[in-house]
């Protein structure tokens, strides 16, 4: 039986954006997600996106898992496509949906006749297919008001489509329709979730990671790469910029009061990330900060880091509890990687008594001990790019 995936207009999260741009980006992202599992034809007709296989054996579970990770779709249907003959349609419904029908007691049939040349009306199609299903599955009864399952029959230009319940899509907007931003990605739980959340709003990402070897290990870097790969399941292709941060760390350790370590370090990160992001034509930065979670995430501390950012900084998890962030991390499958115990530079250099209410003047005075511009320039020049 030939299967296809149908994504209808009502299931596209289209809002505010030009429809053409939206659909183009969606088709491009769908093609990219599907290209490693076979050849598919994607087309748009009658306010529907059709995903049709060109090969014989297709792993439809895999196809639908992948479609479920593409932003811009709130729901989609896996359908079987048959000739526009009522006998064929009713047999297809019984065969294609037999497992789902075996699990319920009540059902109804809904029909849509987009091809007006089809000789039966929608109510006639419903009655005919419903009657046939009752004859094939004696345990079933029809309930038109609150059925446990709805069987859909859609007679369209290219064929008749039969499907059961819709599957949930990833929601959001197609990646690429919202511009591009640089995500400051550590090996922790929060920044991959922040990355996912902004990608969901249609933003394509560029990763920026600060590595401080030998204080941070190569495994810590591998961890960040796997996190980006996992985020890439939703966010698509990305470049990860690995910034050498050791020299700056050592300078901070040498010349700066311990309670200001973290803040000054974060200001360096912001300056460097701003440079890289601008070079990569990003319009914003993203971090995984959440108010009050640690000393560097109080309002005054955030004000100090924002003061040196050269782009708007998005912090999508700012108002979330750790539990809420973890729930998303589990759902997008980054949690297990995030909790692997490889140190990142924040945990290695955490001061014992960090300042929670820093004043910018005090920070700027401490920074006067460094050649800030040169250090930033050196770090930017040392960037290594990993393609995800
Ligand atoms: P995460 O779980 O994302 O590591 P966190 O709660 O551990 O966050 P911090 O370590 O204070 O918080 O970092 C706050 C944010 O700063 C991170 O979410 C991330 O965006 C950025 N950040 C921290 N360390 C790095 C790093 N080594 N490279 C890139 N970005 C970093
Ligand atoms: Mg961290």
Short mmCIF file of C-alpha atoms and ligand atoms in Angstrom, two decimals:
data_model
loop_
_atom_site.label_atom_id
_atom_site.label_comp_id
_atom_site.label_asym_id
_atom_site.label_seq_id
_atom_site.Cartn_x
_atom_site.Cartn_y
_atom_site.Cartn_z
CA UNK A 1 0.00 0.00 0.00
CA UNK A 2 1.41 3.41 -0.95
CA UNK A 3 1.86 5.77 1.91
CA UNK A 4 2.33 9.52 1.92
CA UNK A 5 2.45 12.30 4.46
CA UNK A 6 -0.03 15.14 4.22
CA UNK A 7 0.53 18.49 5.86
CA UNK A 8 -2.42 20.75 5.45
CA UNK A 9 -2.51 24.49 5.49
CA UNK A 10 -4.40 24.59 8.74
CA UNK A 11 -1.57 22.59 10.23
CA UNK A 12 1.11 25.05 9.22
CA UNK A 13 1.97 27.48 11.95
CA UNK A 14 1.69 30.32 9.47
CA UNK A 15 1.42 33.66 11.21
CA UNK A 16 2.58 37.09 10.24
CA UNK A 17 5.00 35.71 7.69
CA UNK A 18 4.63 35.85 3.99
CA UNK A 19 3.16 32.51 2.95
CA UNK A 20 5.59 32.00 0.08
CA UNK A 21 8.67 32.49 2.27
CA UNK A 22 7.23 30.26 4.93
CA UNK A 23 6.39 27.38 2.61
CA UNK A 24 9.65 27.59 0.74
CA UNK A 25 11.64 27.37 3.97
CA UNK A 26 9.46 24.53 5.21
CA UNK A 27 9.94 22.49 2.02
CA UNK A 28 13.69 23.10 2.07
CA UNK A 29 13.93 22.00 5.71
CA UNK A 30 11.78 18.92 5.08
CA UNK A 31 13.99 17.92 2.11
CA UNK A 32 17.09 18.33 4.22
CA UNK A 33 15.67 16.21 7.04
CA UNK A 34 14.57 13.43 4.71
CA UNK A 35 17.46 13.24 2.30
CA UNK A 36 19.45 10.66 4.25
CA UNK A 37 16.59 8.17 4.40
CA UNK A 38 15.48 7.98 0.78
CA UNK A 39 14.21 9.90 -2.21
CA UNK A 40 11.00 11.79 -1.79
CA UNK A 41 8.95 14.11 -3.93
CA UNK A 42 7.62 17.07 -2.02
CA UNK A 43 4.88 19.08 -3.59
CA UNK A 44 2.32 21.62 -2.71
CA UNK A 45 -1.20 21.51 -4.08
CA UNK A 46 -4.69 22.27 -2.83
CA UNK A 47 -3.29 23.93 0.33
CA UNK A 48 -1.48 20.75 1.24
CA UNK A 49 2.14 19.68 1.28
CA UNK A 50 2.52 16.11 0.05
CA UNK A 51 5.53 13.99 0.88
CA UNK A 52 5.64 11.07 -1.53
CA UNK A 53 8.33 8.39 -1.70
CA UNK A 54 10.17 7.59 -4.92
CA UNK A 55 11.58 4.32 -3.61
CA UNK A 56 9.85 1.01 -2.93
CA UNK A 57 10.79 0.33 0.65
CA UNK A 58 10.42 3.28 2.93
CA UNK A 59 10.72 3.24 6.68
CA UNK A 60 7.57 5.25 7.41
CA UNK A 61 8.12 5.31 11.14
CA UNK A 62 11.44 6.99 10.51
CA UNK A 63 9.91 9.40 8.00
CA UNK A 64 7.20 10.43 10.40
CA UNK A 65 9.68 10.76 13.30
CA UNK A 66 11.71 13.12 11.16
CA UNK A 67 8.76 15.16 9.96
CA UNK A 68 7.83 15.53 13.64
CA UNK A 69 11.10 17.41 14.25
CA UNK A 70 10.59 20.03 11.53
CA UNK A 71 9.42 23.38 12.90
CA UNK A 72 6.49 25.09 11.20
CA UNK A 73 4.12 22.12 11.35
CA UNK A 74 1.61 21.78 14.18
CA UNK A 75 0.18 18.44 13.01
CA UNK A 76 0.43 16.07 10.08
CA UNK A 77 -1.16 12.89 8.83
CA UNK A 78 0.28 9.68 7.60
CA UNK A 79 -2.07 8.46 4.91
CA UNK A 80 -2.40 5.69 2.38
CA UNK A 81 -3.15 6.70 -1.17
CA UNK A 82 -5.32 4.61 -3.47
CA UNK A 83 -7.35 4.84 -6.66
CA UNK A 84 -10.49 6.91 -6.54
CA UNK A 85 -12.85 3.91 -6.51
CA UNK A 86 -15.13 3.42 -3.53
CA UNK A 87 -14.46 -0.37 -3.29
CA UNK A 88 -10.75 0.24 -3.27
CA UNK A 89 -11.10 3.06 -0.74
CA UNK A 90 -13.13 1.05 1.76
CA UNK A 91 -10.80 -1.95 1.58
CA UNK A 92 -7.83 0.34 2.01
CA UNK A 93 -9.43 1.90 5.09
CA UNK A 94 -9.99 -1.52 6.69
CA UNK A 95 -6.52 -2.75 5.86
CA UNK A 96 -4.50 0.41 6.53
CA UNK A 97 -6.17 1.25 9.83
CA UNK A 98 -6.79 -2.29 11.12
CA UNK A 99 -4.51 -2.02 14.13
CA UNK A 100 -5.88 1.32 15.26
CA UNK A 101 -9.47 0.15 14.71
CA UNK A 102 -8.83 -2.99 16.74
CA UNK A 103 -7.94 -0.78 19.72
CA UNK A 104 -11.15 1.27 19.82
CA UNK A 105 -14.86 0.59 20.31
CA UNK A 106 -16.36 3.58 18.52
CA UNK A 107 -15.49 5.46 15.35
CA UNK A 108 -16.85 7.68 12.67
CA UNK A 109 -15.88 8.39 9.09
CA UNK A 110 -15.28 11.92 7.81
CA UNK A 111 -15.04 12.47 4.10
CA UNK A 112 -13.77 15.38 2.05
CA UNK A 113 -14.39 15.55 -1.63
CA UNK A 114 -11.95 18.04 -3.12
CA UNK A 115 -12.33 16.37 -6.52
CA UNK A 116 -15.86 17.36 -7.43
CA UNK A 117 -15.94 14.88 -10.31
CA UNK A 118 -16.05 12.00 -7.87
CA UNK A 119 -19.57 10.50 -8.24
CA UNK A 120 -20.46 10.15 -4.54
CA UNK A 121 -21.13 12.99 -2.10
CA UNK A 122 -19.25 13.23 1.19
CA UNK A 123 -22.15 11.84 3.29
CA UNK A 124 -22.46 8.95 0.83
CA UNK A 125 -18.76 8.18 1.13
CA UNK A 126 -19.05 8.23 4.95
CA UNK A 127 -22.05 5.91 4.94
CA UNK A 128 -20.47 3.48 2.50
CA UNK A 129 -17.06 3.29 4.17
CA UNK A 130 -18.58 3.28 7.67
CA UNK A 131 -20.88 0.37 6.71
CA UNK A 132 -17.99 -1.57 5.28
CA UNK A 133 -15.85 -1.07 8.40
CA UNK A 134 -18.74 -2.21 10.62
CA UNK A 135 -19.01 -5.38 8.54
CA UNK A 136 -15.26 -6.02 8.85
CA UNK A 137 -14.86 -5.15 12.54
CA UNK A 138 -17.93 -6.45 14.40
CA UNK A 139 -16.71 -5.06 17.74
CA UNK A 140 -17.07 -1.49 16.46
CA UNK A 141 -20.01 0.87 16.62
CA UNK A 142 -20.46 4.31 15.12
CA UNK A 143 -20.49 7.37 17.35
CA UNK A 144 -20.69 10.58 15.37
CA UNK A 145 -20.38 12.89 18.40
CA UNK A 146 -17.52 11.56 20.50
CA UNK A 147 -15.86 8.75 18.54
CA UNK A 148 -12.69 7.21 19.90
CA UNK A 149 -11.30 7.37 16.41
CA UNK A 150 -12.07 9.25 13.21
CA UNK A 151 -11.34 7.65 9.85
CA UNK A 152 -10.64 10.27 7.20
CA UNK A 153 -11.30 9.76 3.53
CA UNK A 154 -10.15 12.55 1.26
CA UNK A 155 -10.82 12.38 -2.44
CA UNK A 156 -8.35 14.73 -4.05
CA UNK A 157 -6.95 15.43 -7.50
CA UNK A 158 -4.17 12.86 -7.38
CA UNK A 159 -5.97 10.06 -5.61
CA UNK A 160 -7.96 9.07 -2.57
CA UNK A 161 -6.28 9.41 0.81
CA UNK A 162 -7.24 7.44 3.88
CA UNK A 163 -5.90 8.26 7.30
CA UNK A 164 -6.56 8.04 10.99
CA UNK A 165 -5.65 10.54 13.71
CA UNK A 166 -3.21 13.33 13.07
CA UNK A 167 0.23 13.20 14.60
CA UNK A 168 1.61 16.14 16.55
CA UNK A 169 4.17 18.27 14.73
CA UNK A 170 7.02 20.25 16.31
CA UNK A 171 5.11 23.57 16.15
CA UNK A 172 7.02 26.85 15.79
CA UNK A 173 8.21 28.46 12.58
CA UNK A 174 10.46 26.99 9.86
CA UNK A 175 14.12 27.45 10.75
CA UNK A 176 15.57 30.21 8.61
CA UNK A 177 12.49 32.41 8.50
CA UNK A 178 13.49 34.28 11.66
CA UNK A 179 17.07 35.22 10.78
CA UNK A 180 20.16 33.92 12.50
CA UNK A 181 21.60 34.10 16.01
CA UNK A 182 24.72 32.95 17.82
CA UNK A 183 24.08 30.50 20.65
CA UNK A 184 26.60 30.48 23.49
CA UNK A 185 26.70 26.80 24.11
CA UNK A 186 28.33 25.27 27.18
CA UNK A 187 28.15 21.61 28.05
CA UNK A 188 25.31 22.23 30.51
CA UNK A 189 21.59 21.55 30.48
CA UNK A 190 20.31 25.05 29.79
CA UNK A 191 22.03 26.29 26.66
CA UNK A 192 20.95 23.39 24.38
CA UNK A 193 17.37 23.99 25.53
CA UNK A 194 17.75 27.72 24.82
CA UNK A 195 19.08 26.83 21.35
CA UNK A 196 16.12 24.56 20.66
CA UNK A 197 13.64 27.19 21.83
CA UNK A 198 14.97 29.91 19.54
CA UNK A 199 15.28 27.53 16.58
CA UNK A 200 11.61 26.81 17.16
CA UNK A 201 10.89 30.47 16.51
CA UNK A 202 12.47 30.10 13.08
CA UNK A 203 15.96 31.29 13.98
CA UNK A 204 18.89 29.47 12.42
CA UNK A 205 21.86 29.03 14.70
CA UNK A 206 25.58 29.45 14.87
CA UNK A 207 27.24 27.79 17.85
CA UNK A 208 29.88 29.53 19.95
CA UNK A 209 31.74 27.54 22.58
CA UNK A 210 34.56 28.69 24.83
CA UNK A 211 37.11 25.99 25.53
CA UNK A 212 39.92 26.27 28.04
CA UNK A 213 42.27 23.36 27.48
CA UNK A 214 43.98 21.86 29.43
CA UNK A 215 41.57 22.94 32.20
CA UNK A 216 38.76 21.59 30.07
CA UNK A 217 39.22 18.26 28.32
CA UNK A 218 38.78 17.23 24.75
CA UNK A 219 35.87 15.15 25.95
CA UNK A 220 34.14 18.32 27.11
CA UNK A 221 34.41 19.57 23.55
CA UNK A 222 33.07 16.28 22.17
CA UNK A 223 30.16 16.68 24.54
CA UNK A 224 29.36 20.11 23.13
CA UNK A 225 29.58 18.71 19.60
CA UNK A 226 27.11 15.94 20.44
CA UNK A 227 24.78 18.45 22.06
CA UNK A 228 24.88 20.59 18.94
CA UNK A 229 24.23 17.53 16.79
CA UNK A 230 21.20 16.74 18.87
CA UNK A 231 19.95 20.33 18.69
CA UNK A 232 20.63 20.10 14.93
CA UNK A 233 17.92 17.44 14.64
CA UNK A 234 15.55 20.39 15.03
CA UNK A 235 17.71 23.36 14.10
CA UNK A 236 19.33 21.96 10.94
CA UNK A 237 22.81 22.68 9.73
CA UNK A 238 25.07 24.76 11.94
CA UNK A 239 28.66 25.83 12.33
CA UNK A 240 30.15 25.51 15.81
CA UNK A 241 32.86 28.05 16.62
CA UNK A 242 35.27 26.81 19.23
CA UNK A 243 37.02 29.74 20.87
CA UNK A 244 40.37 29.30 22.65
CA UNK A 245 39.69 30.80 26.06
CA UNK A 246 42.62 29.57 28.15
CA UNK A 247 44.75 32.70 27.85
CA UNK A 248 41.89 34.94 28.93
CA UNK A 249 41.10 32.60 31.85
CA UNK A 250 44.67 32.72 33.02
CA UNK A 251 44.81 36.50 32.69
CA UNK A 252 41.64 36.79 34.75
CA UNK A 253 43.07 34.45 37.38
CA UNK A 254 46.23 36.54 37.52
CA UNK A 255 44.90 40.08 37.48
CA UNK A 256 41.37 40.15 38.81
CA UNK A 257 39.72 39.98 42.26
CA UNK A 258 38.37 36.48 42.76
CA UNK A 259 34.79 37.53 43.46
CA UNK A 260 34.62 39.16 40.01
CA UNK A 261 36.07 36.17 38.10
CA UNK A 262 32.84 34.89 36.69
CA UNK A 263 31.48 38.26 35.67
CA UNK A 264 34.59 39.40 33.92
CA UNK A 265 34.83 36.06 32.20
CA UNK A 266 31.24 36.36 31.03
CA UNK A 267 31.90 39.85 29.72
CA UNK A 268 34.80 38.49 27.68
CA UNK A 269 32.50 35.78 26.36
CA UNK A 270 29.94 38.40 25.34
CA UNK A 271 32.47 40.57 23.57
CA UNK A 272 33.96 37.64 21.66
CA UNK A 273 30.58 36.11 20.87
CA UNK A 274 29.38 39.49 19.56
CA UNK A 275 32.35 39.66 17.20
CA UNK A 276 31.88 36.12 15.90
CA UNK A 277 28.13 36.48 15.58
CA UNK A 278 28.42 39.69 13.59
CA UNK A 279 30.95 38.12 11.27
CA UNK A 280 28.50 35.28 10.74
CA UNK A 281 25.71 37.76 9.96
CA UNK A 282 23.77 36.99 13.11
CA UNK A 283 21.32 39.54 14.46
CA UNK A 284 21.32 38.37 18.08
CA UNK A 285 22.97 36.22 20.72
CA UNK A 286 21.30 33.49 22.79
CA UNK A 287 22.27 32.20 26.22
CA UNK A 288 20.83 29.62 28.60
CA UNK A 289 20.67 31.96 31.58
CA UNK A 290 17.84 31.78 34.07
CA UNK A 291 17.39 34.48 36.72
CA UNK A 292 18.82 33.64 40.10
CA UNK A 293 20.08 30.20 39.13
CA UNK A 294 23.70 31.10 39.92
CA UNK A 295 25.51 34.23 41.07
CA UNK A 296 26.22 35.42 37.53
CA UNK A 297 22.52 35.30 36.71
CA UNK A 298 21.15 38.01 39.00
CA UNK A 299 19.68 41.14 37.45
CA UNK A 300 22.78 43.28 38.20
CA UNK A 301 25.08 40.54 36.89
CA UNK A 302 23.09 40.22 33.70
CA UNK A 303 23.18 44.01 33.32
CA UNK A 304 26.99 43.83 33.53
CA UNK A 305 27.22 41.21 30.79
CA UNK A 306 24.65 42.94 28.59
CA UNK A 307 26.62 46.17 28.83
CA UNK A 308 29.33 44.76 26.56
CA UNK A 309 27.10 42.78 24.19
CA UNK A 310 27.00 44.34 20.74
CA UNK A 311 23.80 42.54 19.73
CA UNK A 312 20.46 41.88 21.45
CA UNK A 313 20.79 38.92 23.85
CA UNK A 314 17.92 36.42 23.94
CA UNK A 315 17.54 34.29 27.05
CA UNK A 316 14.57 32.06 26.37
CA UNK A 317 14.83 30.12 29.65
CA UNK A 318 15.22 33.24 31.81
CA UNK A 319 11.97 32.68 33.72
CA UNK A 320 11.99 28.92 33.87
CA UNK A 321 12.65 26.60 36.80
CA UNK A 322 15.37 24.02 36.46
CA UNK A 323 12.70 21.29 36.41
CA UNK A 324 10.96 22.94 33.49
CA UNK A 325 14.22 23.25 31.58
CA UNK A 326 15.06 19.62 32.34
CA UNK A 327 11.67 18.48 31.06
CA UNK A 328 12.44 20.06 27.68
CA UNK A 329 16.02 18.72 27.72
CA UNK A 330 14.62 15.22 28.17
CA UNK A 331 12.10 15.66 25.42
CA UNK A 332 14.69 16.84 22.91
CA UNK A 333 17.13 14.22 24.11
CA UNK A 334 19.97 16.46 25.27
CA UNK A 335 19.63 15.76 28.98
CA UNK A 336 21.64 12.54 29.18
CA UNK A 337 24.53 14.15 27.32
CA UNK A 338 24.36 17.36 29.35
CA UNK A 339 24.72 15.54 32.65
CA UNK A 340 27.87 13.68 31.64
CA UNK A 341 30.48 14.89 34.09
CA UNK A 342 33.03 16.64 31.88
CA UNK A 343 33.97 19.97 33.34
CA UNK A 344 33.40 23.16 31.45
CA UNK A 345 35.37 26.31 32.09
CA UNK A 346 32.72 27.73 34.41
CA UNK A 347 32.88 24.87 36.84
CA UNK A 348 36.67 24.78 36.85
CA UNK A 349 37.07 28.45 37.68
CA UNK A 350 34.16 29.14 39.97
CA UNK A 351 35.04 31.61 42.73
CA UNK A 352 34.10 30.71 46.30
CA UNK A 353 32.22 33.95 46.95
CA UNK A 354 31.04 35.39 43.67
CA UNK A 355 29.65 38.89 43.70
CA UNK A 356 25.89 38.84 43.17
CA UNK A 357 25.40 42.61 43.07
CA UNK A 358 28.24 43.90 41.00
CA UNK A 359 28.54 47.51 39.96
CA UNK A 360 29.66 48.22 36.44
CA UNK A 361 32.18 50.86 37.59
CA UNK A 362 33.88 48.30 39.81
CA UNK A 363 34.05 45.77 36.99
CA UNK A 364 35.41 48.31 34.56
CA UNK A 365 38.09 49.28 37.08
CA UNK A 366 39.12 45.63 37.41
CA UNK A 367 39.18 45.24 33.63
CA UNK A 368 41.61 48.13 33.33
CA UNK A 369 44.29 45.60 34.31
CA UNK A 370 43.84 43.74 30.98
CA UNK A 371 44.53 44.46 27.36
CA UNK A 372 40.88 43.71 26.65
CA UNK A 373 40.87 44.43 22.92
CA UNK A 374 43.99 42.42 22.23
CA UNK A 375 42.73 39.45 24.21
CA UNK A 376 39.43 39.51 22.36
CA UNK A 377 41.19 39.80 19.01
CA UNK A 378 43.53 36.92 19.82
CA UNK A 379 40.61 34.69 20.82
CA UNK A 380 38.61 35.53 17.68
CA UNK A 381 41.62 34.79 15.51
CA UNK A 382 42.10 31.41 17.16
CA UNK A 383 38.55 30.19 16.46
CA UNK A 384 38.18 26.70 15.03
CA UNK A 385 35.02 25.82 13.12
CA UNK A 386 33.29 22.44 13.34
CA UNK A 387 30.42 21.80 10.90
CA UNK A 388 27.40 20.18 12.47
P1 LIG B 1 24.29 25.73 31.00
O1 LIG B 1 23.51 24.64 31.62
O2 LIG B 1 23.78 26.14 29.66
O3 LIG B 1 25.76 25.47 31.04
P2 LIG B 1 24.45 27.11 33.45
O4 LIG B 1 23.24 27.14 34.25
O5 LIG B 1 25.52 26.15 33.78
O6 LIG B 1 24.04 26.98 31.91
P3 LIG B 1 26.41 29.21 33.37
O7 LIG B 1 27.47 28.22 33.38
O8 LIG B 1 26.43 30.37 34.29
O9 LIG B 1 24.98 28.60 33.52
O10 LIG B 1 26.30 29.80 31.93
C1 LIG B 1 25.25 30.63 31.56
C2 LIG B 1 25.20 30.69 30.05
O11 LIG B 1 26.44 31.19 29.55
C3 LIG B 1 25.08 29.32 29.42
O12 LIG B 1 23.74 28.91 29.33
C4 LIG B 1 25.69 29.56 28.07
O13 LIG B 1 24.78 30.20 27.21
C5 LIG B 1 26.82 30.52 28.38
N1 LIG B 1 28.08 29.79 28.64
C6 LIG B 1 28.62 29.40 29.81
N2 LIG B 1 29.78 28.76 29.64
C7 LIG B 1 30.02 28.73 28.31
C8 LIG B 1 31.04 28.17 27.48
N3 LIG B 1 32.09 27.52 27.98
N4 LIG B 1 30.93 28.35 26.15
C9 LIG B 1 29.86 29.00 25.61
N5 LIG B 1 28.88 29.52 26.34
C10 LIG B 1 28.93 29.38 27.67
MG1 LIG B 2 27.28 25.93 32.50
#
